[in-house]
Amino acid sequence: MSHFEILARNGSTMEVHSAHDSESGLRAMIAIHDTRLGPAVGGARVRAYGCEDEALEDVVRLARAMTAKAALAGLPHGGGKAVIWVDPSRPPPDRETLFRAFGRFVDTLNGRYLTCEDSGTSPTDIDVVRSVTRHCLGASKEMGGSGDPSPFTALGVRRGIEACAHVVMGRDDLQGLHVAIQGVGNVGMHLARELFDAGCRLTIADADEARALRVARETGAEIVSAGEILGVECDVLAPCALGGVISDATVDRLRCRMIAGGANNQLASKEMGQLLQDRGVFYAPDYAINAGGLINVAQEWKGYDAHEARQKTLLIYNTIAEIARRSLRTWTPPAEIAERMVEEALLRVGVPQPFASSLPIFSSPTPSFSRGTAV
Ligand code: NAD
């Protein structure tokens, strides 16, 4: 497939910038999908891609996804993304030199793209980028940034669960609701605390047993193995570990009423959305419910204010409630409703330009993180 075909498959407009820097070994691409709502925002992902097309496909797909996430969150931002393509067969590049070169690359775009942390990057990397360009969000608190976004992501997921419980189950609080959390890392651990405080009964699993034990001690959660968590009979399944968890291989094991969690790319394919709908399982679209981290870093753009970031994150309740109401009214999968709401948000501000494409917004069956925090 030609490069332009890859771009066209992922949106009616898409621009991609590439950079190569011999001194640092940097090979990077930045995709800007949409700037109608404001400067494009999206993380910088470091990955050992198999080939150039794979890197290009990833960066444009993720840029488009960021447009959706920012628009649904009501942020004054469009969607963009960066990938840094590393070669595992070569000695690892000097991190600081690499991220300085990346920062210079970001700077050449004059603020049309704002970078931040993603899988494969760390807060230290982002601090280096920040020292080179101001077009960077999510630096550490010491560098004047907003720090770890995970508590905000978890807060938004808790609000999303409250909205689902209200609209789908007719409940006014979460008291006694049984939630099964897959992965109690940064997001899952904070979510477990939020839900414990709200009176939920918790079942958790983590590939790291010591981590699961720590969270269970704090929240009274029951621990099951990583292989069992998807099949736990519960009100809500909250995937907070991997992408692609709802797939042909797992969907028959689900025994939950709703799926609402922090992980990116939870559905392995668009068909899964329809299948869940047919089975009466409500699915809260991941990019709508897990936007709290993005809302938090985006707050930096006009001067960071933790209180305002929190207030805006609480509004995820309204977004999820609206998706749920429309879904129940029209019996349409929530993921489709969310895409329509993205289109509506974009049409309100700019030149008509279709957002929908034949591809689902998120479609990666691969784990959506390695090291670093995707927002
Ligand atoms: P993390 O690495 O801190 O936590 C993930 C946890 O999942 C780890 O403890 C890991 O041991 C566990 N895990 C891995 N595979 C598992 C399996 N098969 N079963 C059970 N547990 C498993 O990552 P995180 O920052 O908490 O992010 C989690 C997910 O949320 C990712 O998909 C990420 O892209 C997404 N996300 C995170 C943020 C954020 O603010 N951190 C924002 C938006 C989306």
Coordinates of C-alpha atoms in Angstrom, one line a residue, residues 90-225:
R90 CA 21.5 -1.4 17.0
P91 CA 23.0 -0.2 20.3
P92 CA 20.4 1.9 22.1
P93 CA 20.7 5.6 21.3
D94 CA 21.6 8.1 24.1
R95 CA 18.2 8.9 25.5
E96 CA 18.8 12.5 26.2
T97 CA 20.4 13.2 22.8
L98 CA 17.5 11.4 21.1
F99 CA 14.8 13.4 22.9
R100 CA 16.6 16.7 22.4
A101 CA 16.5 15.9 18.7
F102 CA 12.8 15.0 18.9
G103 CA 12.1 18.2 20.7
R104 CA 13.7 20.2 18.0
F105 CA 11.6 18.3 15.4
V106 CA 8.4 19.1 17.4
D107 CA 9.5 22.8 17.6
T108 CA 9.7 23.1 13.8
L109 CA 5.9 22.7 13.7
N110 CA 5.5 26.0 15.5
G111 CA 2.8 24.7 17.9
R112 CA 0.5 23.0 15.5
Y113 CA 1.4 19.8 17.3
L114 CA 1.8 19.5 21.1
T115 CA 3.6 16.4 22.2
C116 CA 3.3 14.5 25.5
E117 CA 4.1 11.1 27.1
D118 CA 3.0 7.8 25.6
S119 CA 4.0 4.1 25.6
G120 CA 7.8 3.9 25.5
T121 CA 8.4 7.4 26.8
S122 CA 8.9 8.4 30.4
P123 CA 8.4 11.7 32.4
T124 CA 12.2 12.1 32.2
D125 CA 12.1 12.0 28.4
I126 CA 9.3 14.5 28.3
D127 CA 11.3 16.8 30.6
V128 CA 14.1 16.7 28.1
V129 CA 11.7 17.6 25.3
R130 CA 10.3 20.4 27.4
S131 CA 13.8 21.9 27.8
V132 CA 14.0 22.2 24.0
T133 CA 10.4 23.2 23.0
R134 CA 7.5 24.8 24.7
H135 CA 5.1 22.7 22.5
C136 CA 5.1 19.9 25.0
L137 CA 2.7 18.9 27.7
G138 CA 2.9 16.5 30.7
A139 CA 6.3 17.4 32.0
S140 CA 7.0 16.6 35.6
K141 CA 5.8 18.8 38.4
E142 CA 9.4 19.9 39.0
M143 CA 9.5 21.2 35.4
G144 CA 6.3 23.1 35.9
G145 CA 4.1 20.3 34.3
S146 CA 1.1 18.5 35.6
G147 CA 2.9 15.2 36.5
D148 CA 1.3 11.7 36.6
P149 CA -2.1 11.7 34.7
S150 CA -3.2 8.4 36.0
P151 CA -5.3 9.6 39.0
F152 CA -7.3 11.8 36.6
T153 CA -7.8 9.0 34.2
A154 CA -9.1 6.8 37.0
L155 CA -11.3 9.6 38.3
G156 CA -12.9 9.9 34.8
V157 CA -13.4 6.1 34.6
R158 CA -15.2 6.2 38.0
R159 CA -17.4 9.0 36.7
G160 CA -18.1 7.0 33.6
I161 CA -19.0 3.9 35.6
E162 CA -21.4 6.1 37.7
A163 CA -23.0 7.3 34.5
C164 CA -23.4 3.8 33.1
A165 CA -24.8 2.6 36.4
H166 CA -27.4 5.4 36.4
V167 CA -28.5 5.2 32.8
V168 CA -28.2 1.5 32.1
M169 CA -29.0 0.1 35.6
G170 CA -31.1 2.9 37.1
R171 CA -28.8 3.2 40.1
D172 CA -28.0 6.5 41.8
D173 CA -24.8 5.3 43.5
L174 CA -22.2 2.6 43.3
Q175 CA -22.8 1.1 46.7
G176 CA -22.5 -2.7 46.5
L177 CA -21.8 -2.7 42.7
H178 CA -19.4 -5.5 41.8
V179 CA -16.5 -4.3 39.6
A180 CA -13.8 -6.6 38.2
I181 CA -10.6 -4.7 37.4
Q182 CA -8.1 -6.2 34.9
G183 CA -4.8 -4.7 35.7
V184 CA -4.1 -2.6 38.9
G185 CA -1.2 -0.6 37.6
N186 CA -1.2 3.2 37.5
V187 CA -4.8 3.6 36.4
G188 CA -6.3 0.4 37.8
M189 CA -4.9 1.0 41.3
H190 CA -6.3 4.5 41.5
L191 CA -9.6 3.2 40.1
A192 CA -9.7 0.5 42.7
R193 CA -9.3 3.3 45.4
E194 CA -12.0 5.4 43.8
L195 CA -14.4 2.5 43.7
F196 CA -13.6 1.3 47.2
D197 CA -14.4 4.7 48.5
A198 CA -17.7 4.6 46.6
G199 CA -18.7 1.4 48.3
C200 CA -18.1 -1.1 45.4
R201 CA -17.2 -4.8 45.9
L202 CA -14.0 -5.4 43.9
T203 CA -12.4 -8.4 42.2
I204 CA -9.0 -7.7 40.7
A205 CA -6.2 -9.4 38.7
D206 CA -2.8 -8.3 37.7
A207 CA 0.1 -10.1 36.0
D208 CA 2.2 -8.8 38.8
E209 CA 1.0 -10.7 41.9
A210 CA 2.7 -8.4 44.4
R211 CA 0.9 -5.4 42.9
A212 CA -2.5 -7.2 43.1
L213 CA -1.7 -8.1 46.8
R214 CA -0.9 -4.5 47.6
V215 CA -4.1 -3.2 46.1
A216 CA -6.2 -6.0 47.7
R217 CA -4.8 -5.1 51.1
E218 CA -5.9 -1.5 50.7
T219 CA -9.3 -2.1 49.2
G220 CA -10.5 -5.5 50.4
A221 CA -10.6 -6.7 46.8
E222 CA -10.7 -10.4 46.0
I223 CA -7.8 -11.5 43.8
V224 CA -8.3 -13.9 40.9
S225 CA -5.7 -14.9 38.3

